[in-house]
PDB file of C-alpha atoms in Angstrom:
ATOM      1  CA  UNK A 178     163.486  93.255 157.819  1.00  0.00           C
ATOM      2  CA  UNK A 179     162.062  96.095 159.631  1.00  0.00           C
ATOM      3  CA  UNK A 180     158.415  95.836 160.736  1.00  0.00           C
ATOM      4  CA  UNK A 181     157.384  98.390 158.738  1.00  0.00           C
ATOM      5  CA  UNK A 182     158.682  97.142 155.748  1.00  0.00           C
ATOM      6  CA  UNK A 183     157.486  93.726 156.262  1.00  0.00           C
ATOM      7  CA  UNK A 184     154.220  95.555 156.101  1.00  0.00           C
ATOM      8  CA  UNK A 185     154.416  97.037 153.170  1.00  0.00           C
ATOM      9  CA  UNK A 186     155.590  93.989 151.581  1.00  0.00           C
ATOM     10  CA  UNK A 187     152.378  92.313 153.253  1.00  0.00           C
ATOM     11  CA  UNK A 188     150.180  95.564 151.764  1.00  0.00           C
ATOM     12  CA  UNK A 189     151.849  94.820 147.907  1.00  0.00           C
ATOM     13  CA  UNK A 190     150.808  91.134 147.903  1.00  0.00           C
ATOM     14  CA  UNK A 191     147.524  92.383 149.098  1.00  0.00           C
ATOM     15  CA  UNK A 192     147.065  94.255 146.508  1.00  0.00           C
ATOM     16  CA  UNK A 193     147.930  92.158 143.937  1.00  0.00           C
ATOM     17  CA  UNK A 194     145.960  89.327 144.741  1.00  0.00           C
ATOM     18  CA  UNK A 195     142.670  91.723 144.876  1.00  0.00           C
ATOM     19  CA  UNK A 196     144.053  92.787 141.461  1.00  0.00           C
ATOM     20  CA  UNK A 197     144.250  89.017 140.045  1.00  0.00           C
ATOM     21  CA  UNK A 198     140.743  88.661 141.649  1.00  0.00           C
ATOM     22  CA  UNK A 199     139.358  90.986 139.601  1.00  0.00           C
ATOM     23  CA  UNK A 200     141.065  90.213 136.674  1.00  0.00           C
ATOM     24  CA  UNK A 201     139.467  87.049 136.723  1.00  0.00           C
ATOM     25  CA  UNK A 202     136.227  88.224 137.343  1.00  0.00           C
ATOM     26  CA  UNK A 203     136.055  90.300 134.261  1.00  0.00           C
ATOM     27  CA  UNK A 204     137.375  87.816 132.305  1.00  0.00           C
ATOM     28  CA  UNK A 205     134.726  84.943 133.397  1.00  0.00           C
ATOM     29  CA  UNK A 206     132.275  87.560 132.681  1.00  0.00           C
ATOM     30  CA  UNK A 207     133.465  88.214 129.259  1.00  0.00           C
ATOM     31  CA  UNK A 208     133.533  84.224 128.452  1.00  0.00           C
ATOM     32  CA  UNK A 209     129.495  84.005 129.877  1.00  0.00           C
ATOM     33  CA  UNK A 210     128.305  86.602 127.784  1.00  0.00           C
ATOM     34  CA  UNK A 211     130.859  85.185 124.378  1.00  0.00           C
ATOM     35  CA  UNK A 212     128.814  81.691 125.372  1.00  0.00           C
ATOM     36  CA  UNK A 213     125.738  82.461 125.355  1.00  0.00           C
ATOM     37  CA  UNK A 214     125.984  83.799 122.001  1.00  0.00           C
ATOM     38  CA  UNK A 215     122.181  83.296 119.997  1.00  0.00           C
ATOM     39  CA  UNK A 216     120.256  82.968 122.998  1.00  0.00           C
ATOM     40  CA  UNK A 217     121.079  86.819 123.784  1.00  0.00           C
ATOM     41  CA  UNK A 218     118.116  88.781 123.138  1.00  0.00           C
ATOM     42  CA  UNK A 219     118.325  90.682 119.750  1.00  0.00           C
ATOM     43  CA  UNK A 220     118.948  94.460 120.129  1.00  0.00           C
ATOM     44  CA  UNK A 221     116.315  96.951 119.707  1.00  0.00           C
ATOM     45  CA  UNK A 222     115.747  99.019 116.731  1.00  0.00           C
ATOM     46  CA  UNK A 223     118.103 101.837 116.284  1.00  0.00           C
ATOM     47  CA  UNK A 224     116.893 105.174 117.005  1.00  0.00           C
ATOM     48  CA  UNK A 225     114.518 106.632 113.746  1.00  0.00           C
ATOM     49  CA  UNK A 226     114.339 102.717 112.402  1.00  0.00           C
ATOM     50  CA  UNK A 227     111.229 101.431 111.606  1.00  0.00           C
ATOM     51  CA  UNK A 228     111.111  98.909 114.257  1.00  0.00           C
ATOM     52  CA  UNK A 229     111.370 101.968 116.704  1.00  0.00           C
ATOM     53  CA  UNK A 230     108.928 103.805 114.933  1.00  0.00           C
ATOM     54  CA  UNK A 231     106.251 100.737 115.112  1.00  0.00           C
ATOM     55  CA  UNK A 232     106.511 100.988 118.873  1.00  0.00           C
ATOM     56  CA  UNK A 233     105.233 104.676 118.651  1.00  0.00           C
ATOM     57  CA  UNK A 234     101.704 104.090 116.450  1.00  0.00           C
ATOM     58  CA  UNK A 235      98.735 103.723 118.141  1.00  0.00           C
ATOM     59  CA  UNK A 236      97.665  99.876 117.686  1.00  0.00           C
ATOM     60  CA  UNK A 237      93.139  99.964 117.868  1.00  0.00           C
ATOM     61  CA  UNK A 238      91.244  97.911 115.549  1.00  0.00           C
ATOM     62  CA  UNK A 239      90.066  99.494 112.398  1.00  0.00           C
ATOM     63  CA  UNK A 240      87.126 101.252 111.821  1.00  0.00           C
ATOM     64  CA  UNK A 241      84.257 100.659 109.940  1.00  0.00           C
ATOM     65  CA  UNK A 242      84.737 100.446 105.721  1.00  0.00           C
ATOM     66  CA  UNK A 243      80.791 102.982 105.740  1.00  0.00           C
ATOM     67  CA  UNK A 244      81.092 105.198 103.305  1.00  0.00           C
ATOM     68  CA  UNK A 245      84.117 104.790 101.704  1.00  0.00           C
ATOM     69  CA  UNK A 246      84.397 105.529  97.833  1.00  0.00           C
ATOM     70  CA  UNK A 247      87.944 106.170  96.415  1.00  0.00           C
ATOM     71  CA  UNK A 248      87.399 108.857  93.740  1.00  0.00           C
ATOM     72  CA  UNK A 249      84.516 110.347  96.013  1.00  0.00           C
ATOM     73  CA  UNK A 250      87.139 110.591  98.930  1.00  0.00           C
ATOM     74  CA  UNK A 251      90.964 110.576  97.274  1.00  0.00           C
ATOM     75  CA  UNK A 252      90.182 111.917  94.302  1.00  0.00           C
ATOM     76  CA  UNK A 253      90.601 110.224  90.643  1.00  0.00           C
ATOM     77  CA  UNK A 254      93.862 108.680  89.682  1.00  0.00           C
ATOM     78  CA  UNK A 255      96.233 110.217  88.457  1.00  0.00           C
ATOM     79  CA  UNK A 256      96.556 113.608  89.614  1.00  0.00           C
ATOM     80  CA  UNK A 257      99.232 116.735  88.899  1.00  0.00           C
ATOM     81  CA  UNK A 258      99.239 117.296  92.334  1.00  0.00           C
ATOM     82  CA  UNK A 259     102.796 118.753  92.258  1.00  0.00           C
ATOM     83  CA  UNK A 260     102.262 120.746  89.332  1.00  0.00           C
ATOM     84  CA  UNK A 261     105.114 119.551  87.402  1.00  0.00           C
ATOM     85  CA  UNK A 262     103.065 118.847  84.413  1.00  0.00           C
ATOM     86  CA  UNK A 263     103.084 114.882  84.850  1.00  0.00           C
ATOM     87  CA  UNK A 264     100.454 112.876  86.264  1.00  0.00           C
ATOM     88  CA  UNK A 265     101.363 111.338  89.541  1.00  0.00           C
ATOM     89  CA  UNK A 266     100.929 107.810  87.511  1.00  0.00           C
ATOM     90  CA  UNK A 267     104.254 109.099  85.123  1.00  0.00           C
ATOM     91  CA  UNK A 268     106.092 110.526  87.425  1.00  0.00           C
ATOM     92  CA  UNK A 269     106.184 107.354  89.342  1.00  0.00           C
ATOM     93  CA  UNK A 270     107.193 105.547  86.806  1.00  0.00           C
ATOM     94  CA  UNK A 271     110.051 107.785  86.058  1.00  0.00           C
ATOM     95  CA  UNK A 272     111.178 106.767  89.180  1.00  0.00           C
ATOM     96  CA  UNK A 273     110.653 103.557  89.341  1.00  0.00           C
ATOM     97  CA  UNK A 274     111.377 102.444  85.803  1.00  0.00           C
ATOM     98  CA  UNK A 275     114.973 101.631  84.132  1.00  0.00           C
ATOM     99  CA  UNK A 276     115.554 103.195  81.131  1.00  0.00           C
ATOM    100  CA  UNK A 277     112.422 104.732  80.768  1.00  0.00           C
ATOM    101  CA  UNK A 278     111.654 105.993  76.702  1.00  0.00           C
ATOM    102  CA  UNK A 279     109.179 108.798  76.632  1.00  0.00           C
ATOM    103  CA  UNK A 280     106.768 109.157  74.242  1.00  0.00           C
ATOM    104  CA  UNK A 281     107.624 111.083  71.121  1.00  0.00           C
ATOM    105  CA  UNK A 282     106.613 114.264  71.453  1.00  0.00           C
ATOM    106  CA  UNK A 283     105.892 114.235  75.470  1.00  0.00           C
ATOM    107  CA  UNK A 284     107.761 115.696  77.911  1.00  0.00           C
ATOM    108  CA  UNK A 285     105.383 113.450  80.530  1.00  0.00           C
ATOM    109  CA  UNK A 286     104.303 109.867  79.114  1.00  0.00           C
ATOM    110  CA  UNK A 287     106.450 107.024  79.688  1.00  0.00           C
ATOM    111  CA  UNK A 288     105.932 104.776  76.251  1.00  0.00           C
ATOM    112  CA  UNK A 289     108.495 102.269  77.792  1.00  0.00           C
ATOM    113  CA  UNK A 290     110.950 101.002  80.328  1.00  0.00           C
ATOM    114  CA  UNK A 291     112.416  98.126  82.645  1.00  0.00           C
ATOM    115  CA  UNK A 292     110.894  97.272  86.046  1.00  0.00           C
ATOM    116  CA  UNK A 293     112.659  95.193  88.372  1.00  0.00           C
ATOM    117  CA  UNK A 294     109.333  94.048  89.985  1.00  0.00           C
ATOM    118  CA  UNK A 295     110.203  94.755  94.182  1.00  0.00           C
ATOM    119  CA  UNK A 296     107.159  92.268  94.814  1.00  0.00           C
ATOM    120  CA  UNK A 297     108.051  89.607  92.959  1.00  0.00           C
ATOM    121  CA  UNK A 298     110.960  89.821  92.117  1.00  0.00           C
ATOM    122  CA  UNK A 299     110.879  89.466  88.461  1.00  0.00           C
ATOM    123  CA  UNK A 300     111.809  91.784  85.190  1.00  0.00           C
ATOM    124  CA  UNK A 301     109.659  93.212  83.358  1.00  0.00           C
ATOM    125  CA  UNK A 302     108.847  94.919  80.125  1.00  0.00           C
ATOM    126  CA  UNK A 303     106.907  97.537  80.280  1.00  0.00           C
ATOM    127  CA  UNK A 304     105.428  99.058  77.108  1.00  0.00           C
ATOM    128  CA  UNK A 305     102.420 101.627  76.827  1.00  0.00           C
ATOM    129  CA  UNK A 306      99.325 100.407  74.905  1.00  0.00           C
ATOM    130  CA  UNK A 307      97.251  97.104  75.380  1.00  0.00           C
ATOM    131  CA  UNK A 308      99.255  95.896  78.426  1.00  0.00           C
ATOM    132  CA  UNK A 309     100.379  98.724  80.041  1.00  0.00           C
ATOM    133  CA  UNK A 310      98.634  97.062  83.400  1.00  0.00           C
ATOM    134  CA  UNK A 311     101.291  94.628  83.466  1.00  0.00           C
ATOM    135  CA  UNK A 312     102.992  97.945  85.583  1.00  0.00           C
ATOM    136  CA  UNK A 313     100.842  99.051  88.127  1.00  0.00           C
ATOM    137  CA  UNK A 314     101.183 101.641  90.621  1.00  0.00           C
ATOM    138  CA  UNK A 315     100.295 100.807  93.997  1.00  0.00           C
ATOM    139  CA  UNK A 316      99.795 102.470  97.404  1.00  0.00           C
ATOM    140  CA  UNK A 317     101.827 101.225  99.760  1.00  0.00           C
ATOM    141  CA  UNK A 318      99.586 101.491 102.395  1.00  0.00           C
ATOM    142  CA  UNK A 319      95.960 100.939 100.920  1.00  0.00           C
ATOM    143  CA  UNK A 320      93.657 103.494 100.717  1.00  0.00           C
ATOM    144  CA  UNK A 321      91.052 101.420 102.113  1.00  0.00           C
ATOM    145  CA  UNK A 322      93.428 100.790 105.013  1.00  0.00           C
ATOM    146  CA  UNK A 323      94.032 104.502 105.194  1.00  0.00           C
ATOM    147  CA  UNK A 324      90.556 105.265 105.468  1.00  0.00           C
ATOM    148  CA  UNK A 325      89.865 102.188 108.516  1.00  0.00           C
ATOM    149  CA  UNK A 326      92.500 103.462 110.411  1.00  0.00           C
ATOM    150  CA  UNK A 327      91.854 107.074 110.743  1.00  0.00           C
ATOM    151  CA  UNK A 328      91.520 109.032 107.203  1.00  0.00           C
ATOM    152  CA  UNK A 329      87.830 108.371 107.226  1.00  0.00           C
ATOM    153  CA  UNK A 330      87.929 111.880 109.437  1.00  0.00           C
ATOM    154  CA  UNK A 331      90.105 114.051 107.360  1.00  0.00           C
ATOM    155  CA  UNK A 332      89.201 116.350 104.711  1.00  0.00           C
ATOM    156  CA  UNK A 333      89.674 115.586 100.836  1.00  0.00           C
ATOM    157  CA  UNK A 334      92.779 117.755 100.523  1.00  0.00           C
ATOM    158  CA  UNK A 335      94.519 115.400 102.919  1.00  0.00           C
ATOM    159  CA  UNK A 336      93.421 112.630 101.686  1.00  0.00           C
ATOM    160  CA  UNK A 337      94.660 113.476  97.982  1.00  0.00           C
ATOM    161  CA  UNK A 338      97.900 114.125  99.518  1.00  0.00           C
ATOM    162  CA  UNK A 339      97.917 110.753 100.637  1.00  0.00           C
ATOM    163  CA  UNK A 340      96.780 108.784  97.594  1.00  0.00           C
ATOM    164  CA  UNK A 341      99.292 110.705  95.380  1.00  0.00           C
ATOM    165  CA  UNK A 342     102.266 110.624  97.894  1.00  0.00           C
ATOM    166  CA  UNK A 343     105.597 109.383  96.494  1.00  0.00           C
ATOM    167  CA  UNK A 344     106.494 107.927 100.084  1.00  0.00           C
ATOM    168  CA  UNK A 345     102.896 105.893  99.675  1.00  0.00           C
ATOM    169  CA  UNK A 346     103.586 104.661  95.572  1.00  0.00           C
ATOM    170  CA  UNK A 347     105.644 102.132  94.399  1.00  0.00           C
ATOM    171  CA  UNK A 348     105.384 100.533  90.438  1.00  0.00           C
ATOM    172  CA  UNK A 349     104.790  96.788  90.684  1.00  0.00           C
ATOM    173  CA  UNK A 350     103.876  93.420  88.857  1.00  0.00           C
ATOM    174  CA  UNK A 351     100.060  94.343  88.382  1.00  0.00           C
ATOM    175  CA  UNK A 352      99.205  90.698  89.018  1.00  0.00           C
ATOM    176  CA  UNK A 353     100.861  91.331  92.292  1.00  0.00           C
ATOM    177  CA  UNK A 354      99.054  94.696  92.735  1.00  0.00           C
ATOM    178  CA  UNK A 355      95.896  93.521  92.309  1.00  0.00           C
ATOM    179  CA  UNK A 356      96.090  90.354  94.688  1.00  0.00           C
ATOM    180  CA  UNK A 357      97.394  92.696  97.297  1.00  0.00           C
ATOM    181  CA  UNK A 358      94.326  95.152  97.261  1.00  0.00           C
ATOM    182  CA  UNK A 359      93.530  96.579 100.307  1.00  0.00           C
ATOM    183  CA  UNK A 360      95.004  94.165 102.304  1.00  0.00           C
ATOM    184  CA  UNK A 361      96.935  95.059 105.416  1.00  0.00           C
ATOM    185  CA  UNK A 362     100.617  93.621 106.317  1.00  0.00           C
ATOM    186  CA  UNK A 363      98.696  90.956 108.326  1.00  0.00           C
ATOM    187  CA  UNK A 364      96.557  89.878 105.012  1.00  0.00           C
ATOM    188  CA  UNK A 365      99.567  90.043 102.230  1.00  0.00           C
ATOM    189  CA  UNK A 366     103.204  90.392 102.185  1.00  0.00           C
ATOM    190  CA  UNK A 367     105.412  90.899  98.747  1.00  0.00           C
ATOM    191  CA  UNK A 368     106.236  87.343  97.652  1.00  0.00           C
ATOM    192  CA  UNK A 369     109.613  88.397  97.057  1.00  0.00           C
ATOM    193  CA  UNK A 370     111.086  87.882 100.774  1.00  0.00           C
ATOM    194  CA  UNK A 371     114.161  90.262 100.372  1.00  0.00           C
ATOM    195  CA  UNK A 372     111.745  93.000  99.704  1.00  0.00           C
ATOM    196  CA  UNK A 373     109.824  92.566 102.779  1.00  0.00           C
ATOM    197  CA  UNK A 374     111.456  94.471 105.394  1.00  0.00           C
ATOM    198  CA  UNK A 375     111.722  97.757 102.865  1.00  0.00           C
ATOM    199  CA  UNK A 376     108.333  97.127 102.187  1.00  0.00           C
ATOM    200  CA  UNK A 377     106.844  97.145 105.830  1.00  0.00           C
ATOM    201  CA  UNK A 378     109.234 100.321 106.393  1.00  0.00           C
ATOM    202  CA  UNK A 379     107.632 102.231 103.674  1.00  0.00           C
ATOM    203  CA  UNK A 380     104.328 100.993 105.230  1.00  0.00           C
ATOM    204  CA  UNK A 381     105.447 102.447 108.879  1.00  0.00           C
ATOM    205  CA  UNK A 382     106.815 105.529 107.317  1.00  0.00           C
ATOM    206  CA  UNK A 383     103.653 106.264 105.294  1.00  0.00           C
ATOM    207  CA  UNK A 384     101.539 105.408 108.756  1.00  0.00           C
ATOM    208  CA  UNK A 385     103.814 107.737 110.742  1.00  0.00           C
ATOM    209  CA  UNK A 386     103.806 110.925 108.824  1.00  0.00           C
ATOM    210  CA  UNK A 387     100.113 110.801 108.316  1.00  0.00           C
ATOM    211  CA  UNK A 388      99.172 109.721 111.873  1.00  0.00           C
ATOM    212  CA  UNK A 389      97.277 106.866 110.736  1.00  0.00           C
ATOM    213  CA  UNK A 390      97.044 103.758 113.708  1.00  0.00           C
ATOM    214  CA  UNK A 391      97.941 100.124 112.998  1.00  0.00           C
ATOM    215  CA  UNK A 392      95.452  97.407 114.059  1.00  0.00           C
ATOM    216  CA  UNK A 393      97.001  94.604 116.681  1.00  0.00           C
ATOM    217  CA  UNK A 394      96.912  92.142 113.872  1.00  0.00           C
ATOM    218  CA  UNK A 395      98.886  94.490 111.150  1.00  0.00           C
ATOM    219  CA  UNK A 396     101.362  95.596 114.479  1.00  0.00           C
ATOM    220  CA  UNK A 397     102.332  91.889 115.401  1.00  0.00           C
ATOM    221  CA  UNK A 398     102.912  91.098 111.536  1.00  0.00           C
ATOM    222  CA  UNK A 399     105.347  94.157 110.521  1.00  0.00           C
ATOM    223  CA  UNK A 400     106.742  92.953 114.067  1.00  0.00           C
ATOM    224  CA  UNK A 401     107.587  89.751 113.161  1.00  0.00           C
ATOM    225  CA  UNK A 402     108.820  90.786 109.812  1.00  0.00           C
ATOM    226  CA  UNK A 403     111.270  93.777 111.166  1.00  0.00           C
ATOM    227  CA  UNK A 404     112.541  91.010 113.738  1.00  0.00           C
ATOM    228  CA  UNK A 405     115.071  89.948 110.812  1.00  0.00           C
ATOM    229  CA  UNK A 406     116.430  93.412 110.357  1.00  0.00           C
ATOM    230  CA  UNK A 407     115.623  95.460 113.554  1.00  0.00           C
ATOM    231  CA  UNK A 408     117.599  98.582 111.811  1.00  0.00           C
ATOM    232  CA  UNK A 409     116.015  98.983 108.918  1.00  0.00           C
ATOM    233  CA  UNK A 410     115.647 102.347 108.201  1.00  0.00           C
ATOM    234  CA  UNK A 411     112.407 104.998 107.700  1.00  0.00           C
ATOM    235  CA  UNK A 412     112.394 105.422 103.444  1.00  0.00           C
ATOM    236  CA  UNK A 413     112.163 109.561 103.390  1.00  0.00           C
ATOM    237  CA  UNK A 414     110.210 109.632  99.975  1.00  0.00           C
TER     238      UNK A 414
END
């Protein structure tokens, strides 16, 4: 064999060794990341989830409760803000209602319909009269809240907006309702644990298109609850 084919012959082993080595390398590589499996750091949010859009609200502690008065500031419930011809109250539970019945007569006034209850998780009935409170409507994210965390310095028209803003209503279990109050995602969470993620994203969302902050308390809470489904999306309405 000629010298110079002798090293080419050397120059083709060479380059299939380097070739194997790599091989191997990507391969070992593959196996350490397939092993570590659970102990790999979840992903971030996806881009526009609500986990990603937690990480962009300012976090300060709330402001003082002084002066706060609900019709005084948001106006009386329920409104025709969207002039429509239905009071914020019926059109919500329009939406929210299964096979709603309308009042004879009314074009508006829901006489009767089936919730499935997002807080609790429960059915119910809901007919108009002596227990129509059994069907609330509540705001997603408080008013109360809304006004600690930076409402207090908007004008009325805003804050109307706000307290009659589909993003910021939801029917519910009026037991449920009123337990909640004006408590913050720190101080009360739907009981109903499948609802929980949806129900911190509406919170977010709400937050977000009204510029309201989130105190280090409610932050850490939706946190922990969005850790379970880091892509849950932003509800548009």
């Amino acid at each position: 064999m000629s010298a110079t084919a002798k090293k080419s012959s050397q120059t083709r082993k060479t380059l299939q060794l380097v070739l194997i080595a790599v091989a191997a390398l990507v391969l070992a590589g593959n196996f350490v990341v397939k092993s570590l499996g659970d102990d790999v750091a979840p992903a971030e949010g996806a881009e526009g989830s609500a986990l990603a859009t937690l990480d962009v609200l300012t976090v300060q502690d709330a402001a003082t409760e002084d002066g706060y008065d609900r019709e005084s500031d948001f106006g009386s419930a329920w409104q025709d803000v969207d002039d429509n011809g239905c009071d914020t109250r019926n059109d919500m539970l329009q939406r929210d209602l299964d096979d709603f019945v309308l009042t004879d007569g009314d074009s508006c006034q829901v006489a009767s319909g089936t919730l499935d209850d997002p807080y609790t998780g429960e059915t119910i009935e809901f007919e108009r009269g002596e227990r129509s409170g059994d069907v609330q409507i509540d705001h997603v994210v408080a008013l109360m809240n809304a006004w600690t965390t930076g409402a207090a310095d908007w004008n009325k028209d805003k804050r109307v907006e706000i307290a009659n803003d589909p993003l910021n209503l939801i029917a519910s279990d009026g037991p449920a309702n009123m337990g909640k109050g004006a408590k913050d995602a720190a101080e009360w969470l739907p009981e109903n644990q499948a609802f929980r993620c949806e129900y911190v994203a509406r919170q977010i969302a709400v937050k977000a298109k009204y510029e309201l902050w989130v105190t280090p308390a409610e932050h850490d809470a939706m946190e922990d609850v969005l850790t379970s489904c880091p892509s849950e999306p932003l509800p548009a309405s």
